[in-house]
CSV table of C-alpha atoms in Angstrom, one decimal:
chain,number,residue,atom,x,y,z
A,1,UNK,CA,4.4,149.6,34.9
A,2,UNK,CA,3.1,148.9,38.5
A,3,UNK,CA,3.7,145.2,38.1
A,4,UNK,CA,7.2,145.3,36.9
A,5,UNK,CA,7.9,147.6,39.3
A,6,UNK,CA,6.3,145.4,42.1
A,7,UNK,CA,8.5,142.5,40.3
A,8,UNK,CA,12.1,144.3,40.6
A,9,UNK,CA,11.3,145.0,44.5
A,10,UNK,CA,10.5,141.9,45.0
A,11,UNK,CA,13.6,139.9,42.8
A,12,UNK,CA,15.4,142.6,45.1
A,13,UNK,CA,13.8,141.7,48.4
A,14,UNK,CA,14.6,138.1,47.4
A,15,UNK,CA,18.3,139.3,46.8
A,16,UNK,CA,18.8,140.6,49.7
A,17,UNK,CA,17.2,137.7,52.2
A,18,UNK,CA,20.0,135.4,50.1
A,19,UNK,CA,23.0,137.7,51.1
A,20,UNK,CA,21.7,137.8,54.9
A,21,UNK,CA,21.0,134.3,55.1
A,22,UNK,CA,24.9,133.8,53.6
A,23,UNK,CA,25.9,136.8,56.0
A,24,UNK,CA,24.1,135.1,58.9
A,25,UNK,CA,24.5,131.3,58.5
A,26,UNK,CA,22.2,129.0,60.1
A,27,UNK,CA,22.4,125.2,61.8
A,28,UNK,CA,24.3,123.4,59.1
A,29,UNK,CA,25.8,126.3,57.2
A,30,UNK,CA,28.7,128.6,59.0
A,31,UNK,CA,28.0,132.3,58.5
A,32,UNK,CA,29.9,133.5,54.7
A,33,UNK,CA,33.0,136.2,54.9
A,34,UNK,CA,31.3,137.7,52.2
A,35,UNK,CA,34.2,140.0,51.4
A,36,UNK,CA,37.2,140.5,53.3
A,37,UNK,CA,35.9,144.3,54.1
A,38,UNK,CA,33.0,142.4,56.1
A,39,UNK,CA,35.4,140.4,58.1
A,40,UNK,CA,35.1,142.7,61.1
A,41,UNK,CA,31.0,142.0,61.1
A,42,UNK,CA,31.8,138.3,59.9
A,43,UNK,CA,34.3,137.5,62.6
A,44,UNK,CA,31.7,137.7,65.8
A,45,UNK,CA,29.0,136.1,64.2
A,46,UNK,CA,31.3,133.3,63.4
A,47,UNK,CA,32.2,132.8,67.1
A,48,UNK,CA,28.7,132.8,67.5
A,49,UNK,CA,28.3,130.0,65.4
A,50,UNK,CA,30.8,127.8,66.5
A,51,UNK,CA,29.9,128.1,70.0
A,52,UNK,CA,26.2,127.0,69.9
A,53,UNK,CA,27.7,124.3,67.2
A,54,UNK,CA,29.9,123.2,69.8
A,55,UNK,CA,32.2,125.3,72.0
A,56,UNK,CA,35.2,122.6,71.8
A,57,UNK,CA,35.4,123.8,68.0
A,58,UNK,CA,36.4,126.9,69.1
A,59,UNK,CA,38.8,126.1,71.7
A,60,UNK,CA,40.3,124.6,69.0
A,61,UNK,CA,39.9,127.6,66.7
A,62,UNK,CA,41.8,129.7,69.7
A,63,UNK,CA,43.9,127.4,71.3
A,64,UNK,CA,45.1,124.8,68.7
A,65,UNK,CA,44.5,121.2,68.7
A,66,UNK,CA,46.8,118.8,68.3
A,67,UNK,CA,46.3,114.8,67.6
A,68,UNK,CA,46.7,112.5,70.6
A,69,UNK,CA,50.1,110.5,70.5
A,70,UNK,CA,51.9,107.4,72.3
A,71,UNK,CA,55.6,106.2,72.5
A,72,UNK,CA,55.7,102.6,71.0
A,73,UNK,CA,58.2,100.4,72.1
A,74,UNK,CA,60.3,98.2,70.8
A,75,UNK,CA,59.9,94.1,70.7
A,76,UNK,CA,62.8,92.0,70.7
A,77,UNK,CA,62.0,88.4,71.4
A,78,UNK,CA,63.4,86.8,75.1
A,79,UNK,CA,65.1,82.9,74.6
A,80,UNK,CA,61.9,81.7,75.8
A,81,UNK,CA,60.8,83.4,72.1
A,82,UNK,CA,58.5,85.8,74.4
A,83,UNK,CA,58.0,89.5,73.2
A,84,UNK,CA,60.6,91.6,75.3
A,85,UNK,CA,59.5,95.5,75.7
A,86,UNK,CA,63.0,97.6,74.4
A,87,UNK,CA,63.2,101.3,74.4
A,88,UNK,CA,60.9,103.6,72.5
A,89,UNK,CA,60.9,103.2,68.9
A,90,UNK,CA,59.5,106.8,68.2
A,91,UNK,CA,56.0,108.6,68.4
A,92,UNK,CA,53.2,107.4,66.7
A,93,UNK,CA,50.0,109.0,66.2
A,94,UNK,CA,46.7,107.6,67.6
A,95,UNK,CA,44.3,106.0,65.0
A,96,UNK,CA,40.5,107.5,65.6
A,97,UNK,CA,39.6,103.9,66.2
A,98,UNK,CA,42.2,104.0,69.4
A,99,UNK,CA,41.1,107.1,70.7
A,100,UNK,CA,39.0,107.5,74.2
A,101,UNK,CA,35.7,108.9,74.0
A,102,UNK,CA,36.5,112.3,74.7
A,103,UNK,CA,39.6,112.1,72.5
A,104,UNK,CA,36.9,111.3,69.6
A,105,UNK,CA,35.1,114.8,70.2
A,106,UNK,CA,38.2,117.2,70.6
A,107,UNK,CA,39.0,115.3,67.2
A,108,UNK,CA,35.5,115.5,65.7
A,109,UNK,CA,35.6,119.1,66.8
A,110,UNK,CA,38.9,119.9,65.4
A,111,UNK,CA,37.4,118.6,61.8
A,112,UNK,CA,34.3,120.8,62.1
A,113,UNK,CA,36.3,123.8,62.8
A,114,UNK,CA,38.1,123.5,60.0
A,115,UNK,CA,35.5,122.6,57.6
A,116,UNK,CA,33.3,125.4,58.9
A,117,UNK,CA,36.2,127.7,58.3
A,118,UNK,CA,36.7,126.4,54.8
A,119,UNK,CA,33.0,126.6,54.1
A,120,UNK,CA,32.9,130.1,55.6
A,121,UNK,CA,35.1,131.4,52.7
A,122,UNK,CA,34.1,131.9,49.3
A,123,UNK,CA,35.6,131.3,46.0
A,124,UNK,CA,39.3,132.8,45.8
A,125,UNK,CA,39.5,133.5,49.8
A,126,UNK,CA,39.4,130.1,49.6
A,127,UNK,CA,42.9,129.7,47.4
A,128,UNK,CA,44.1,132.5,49.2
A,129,UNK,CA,44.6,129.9,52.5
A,130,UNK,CA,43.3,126.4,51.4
A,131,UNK,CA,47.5,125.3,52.2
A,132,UNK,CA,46.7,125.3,55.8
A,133,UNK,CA,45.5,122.0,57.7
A,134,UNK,CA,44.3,123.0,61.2
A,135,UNK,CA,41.5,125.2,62.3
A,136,UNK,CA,43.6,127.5,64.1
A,137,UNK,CA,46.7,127.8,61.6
A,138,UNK,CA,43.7,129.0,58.9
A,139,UNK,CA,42.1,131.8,61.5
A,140,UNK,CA,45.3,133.0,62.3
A,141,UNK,CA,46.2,133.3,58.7
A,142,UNK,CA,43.1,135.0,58.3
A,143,UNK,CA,43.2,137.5,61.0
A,144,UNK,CA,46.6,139.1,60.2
A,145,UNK,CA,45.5,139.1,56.8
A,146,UNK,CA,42.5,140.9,57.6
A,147,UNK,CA,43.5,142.7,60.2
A,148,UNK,CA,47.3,143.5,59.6
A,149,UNK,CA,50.3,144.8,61.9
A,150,UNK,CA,49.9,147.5,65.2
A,151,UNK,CA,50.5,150.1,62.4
A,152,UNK,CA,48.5,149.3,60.0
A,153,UNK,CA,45.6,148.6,63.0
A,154,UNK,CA,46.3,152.4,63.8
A,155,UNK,CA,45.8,153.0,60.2
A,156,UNK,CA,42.3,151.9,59.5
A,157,UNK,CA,41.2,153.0,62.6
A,158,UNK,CA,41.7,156.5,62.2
A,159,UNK,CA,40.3,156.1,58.3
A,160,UNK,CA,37.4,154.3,60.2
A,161,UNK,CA,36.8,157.3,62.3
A,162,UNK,CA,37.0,159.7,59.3
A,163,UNK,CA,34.4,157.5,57.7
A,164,UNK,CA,32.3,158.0,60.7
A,165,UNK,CA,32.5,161.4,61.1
A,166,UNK,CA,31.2,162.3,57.3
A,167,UNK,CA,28.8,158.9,56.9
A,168,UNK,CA,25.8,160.0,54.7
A,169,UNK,CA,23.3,158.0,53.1
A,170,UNK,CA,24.1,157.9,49.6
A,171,UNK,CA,21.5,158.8,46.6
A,172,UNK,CA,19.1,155.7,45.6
A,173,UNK,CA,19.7,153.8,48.7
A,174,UNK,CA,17.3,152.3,50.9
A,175,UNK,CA,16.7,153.0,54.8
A,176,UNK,CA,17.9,149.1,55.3
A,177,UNK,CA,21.1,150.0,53.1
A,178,UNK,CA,21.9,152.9,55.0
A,179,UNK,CA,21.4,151.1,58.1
A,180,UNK,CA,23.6,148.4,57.2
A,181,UNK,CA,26.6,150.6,56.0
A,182,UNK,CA,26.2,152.6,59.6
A,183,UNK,CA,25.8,148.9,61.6
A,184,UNK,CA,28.9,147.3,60.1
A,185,UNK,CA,31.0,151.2,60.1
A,186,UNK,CA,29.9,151.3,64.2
A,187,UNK,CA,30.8,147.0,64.6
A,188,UNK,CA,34.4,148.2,63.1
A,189,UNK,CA,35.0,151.2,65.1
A,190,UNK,CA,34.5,149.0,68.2
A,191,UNK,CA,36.6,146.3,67.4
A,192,UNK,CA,39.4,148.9,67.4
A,193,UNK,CA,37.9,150.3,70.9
A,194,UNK,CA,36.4,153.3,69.4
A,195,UNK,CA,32.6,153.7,71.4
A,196,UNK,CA,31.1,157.2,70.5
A,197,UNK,CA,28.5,158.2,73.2
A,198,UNK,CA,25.3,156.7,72.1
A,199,UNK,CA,23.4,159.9,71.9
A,200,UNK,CA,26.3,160.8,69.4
A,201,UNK,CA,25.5,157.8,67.6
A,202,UNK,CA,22.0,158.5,67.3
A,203,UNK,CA,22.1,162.1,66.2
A,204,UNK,CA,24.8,161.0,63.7
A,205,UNK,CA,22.5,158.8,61.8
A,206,UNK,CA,19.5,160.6,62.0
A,207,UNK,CA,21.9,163.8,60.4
A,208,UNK,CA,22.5,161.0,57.5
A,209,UNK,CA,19.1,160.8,56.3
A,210,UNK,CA,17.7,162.6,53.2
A,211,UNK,CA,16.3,165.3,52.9
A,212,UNK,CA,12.6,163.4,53.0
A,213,UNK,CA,12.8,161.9,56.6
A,214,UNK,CA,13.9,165.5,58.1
A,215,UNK,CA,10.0,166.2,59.1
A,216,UNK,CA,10.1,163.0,61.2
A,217,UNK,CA,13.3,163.0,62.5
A,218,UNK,CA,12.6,166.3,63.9
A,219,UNK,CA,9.6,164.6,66.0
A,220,UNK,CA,11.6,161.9,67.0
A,221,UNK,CA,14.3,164.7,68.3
A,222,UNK,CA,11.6,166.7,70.1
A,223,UNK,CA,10.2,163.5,71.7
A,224,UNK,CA,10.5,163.7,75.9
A,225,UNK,CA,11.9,161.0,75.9
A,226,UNK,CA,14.1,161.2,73.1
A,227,UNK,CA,17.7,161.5,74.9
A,228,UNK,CA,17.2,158.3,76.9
A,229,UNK,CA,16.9,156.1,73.7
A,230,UNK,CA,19.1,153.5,72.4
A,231,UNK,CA,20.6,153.3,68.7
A,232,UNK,CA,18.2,150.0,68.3
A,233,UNK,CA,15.2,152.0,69.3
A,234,UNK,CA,15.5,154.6,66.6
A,235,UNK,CA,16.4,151.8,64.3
A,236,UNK,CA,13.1,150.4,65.0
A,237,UNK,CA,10.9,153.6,64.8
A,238,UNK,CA,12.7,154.4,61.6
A,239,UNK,CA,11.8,151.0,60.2
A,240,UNK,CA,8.3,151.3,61.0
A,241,UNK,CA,7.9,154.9,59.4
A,242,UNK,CA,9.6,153.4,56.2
A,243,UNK,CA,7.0,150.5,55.8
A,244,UNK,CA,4.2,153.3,56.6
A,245,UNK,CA,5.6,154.9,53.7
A,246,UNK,CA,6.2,152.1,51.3
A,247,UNK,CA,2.4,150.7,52.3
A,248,UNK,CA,1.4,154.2,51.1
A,249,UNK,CA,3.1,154.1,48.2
A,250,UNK,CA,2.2,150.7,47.0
């Protein structure tokens, strides 16, 4: 019926504003490495985050944090039964009471890295790296997981670019699907310094679409203006034809 129909689009809706709001993160929740095949996508946006969090946590993300330190001494007692300073005894690790001010923050810093990071990964990712203890240890850890040797770089880059060269929206998916799998395919190519032309880009995902949009993709390809565009323009047009359609339909 209409209204179990109107029910399932709407649990779906609902399904899919959970899995962005995980994707995305907001204030007090990092962004969620969904799977590790979103890493590529989940990696900027987790920059993102901890810089408007607090850009020390990713200098120490990056550049590795280490806790302050001092050389104690050793006391002997003089014949007056004074302490006497002897040579150092060893080094000894600051306690966060003893710390300066800005000691405090690189620390505090250091512990929301790491918790973020933690946070950021879900269920076994998690036992995958919960042995290591600093923020920067469990990125790295993560990254050549993830991301793997030079050959295996050259690898996925060129099975990347295969993708991109036969991407096609698939049968029962959505215009928001489609432009999801195309976003995150384009964010991957670029992280391994493949940019095609952006008029390429275009003309590639407008090829993807059934069979349905072809009358209004041709308008949008015989527009003037057309060839000056931007990839987020298009996006934009094509959203706002979709919602004309589901309106329509409803």
């Amino acid at each position: 019926t209409m209204t179990s129909q109107l029910s399932a689009n709407y649990q779906a809706l609902i399904n899919q504003l959970m899995l962005m709001d995980h994707e995305t993160g907001k204030a007090n929740s990092p962004p969620k490495l969904i799977s590790l095949e979103r890493y590529f996508n989940w990696k900027g946006r987790f920059e993102s985050y901890c810089r408007l969090m607090d850009v020390r946590m990713w200098i120490c993300i990056t550049k590795g944090y280490s806790l302050p330190t001092f050389e104690e001494a050793d006391k002997d007692k003089d014949s007056a039964g004074k302490d006497k300073v002897g040579e150092s005894s060893g080094v000894k690790i600051y306690e966060y009471e003893q710390m300066t001010a800005e000691a405090k923050k690189d620390y505090e810093a250091e512990s929301k890295a790491l918790g973020s990071l933690r946070m950021a990964l879900q269920g076994d990712f998690l036992h995958l790296f919960e042995k290591y203890e600093t923020s920067k240890s469990l990125w790295d850890a993560l990254k050549e997981h993830c991301e793997g040797d030079e050959d295996l770089k050259k690898r996925r880059k060129e099975l990347l670019k295969r993708q991109y060269y036969v991407f096609n929206g698939l049968k029962e998916e959505t215009l928001d699907e489609t432009l999801m799998r195309y976003s995150h395919l384009l964010v991957e190519l670029a992280y391994f310094g493949y940019k095609p032309d952006n008029l390429e880009v275009i003309e590639k995902l407008l090829d993807a679409l059934p069979d349905k949009w072809e009358g209004y993709v041709t308008s949008i390809q015989q527009n003037s203006e057309f060839k000056t565009w931007t990839l987020e323009q298009v996006i934009r047009k094509l959203r706002a034809q979709d919602m004309k359609r589901k309106t329509k339909a409803a």
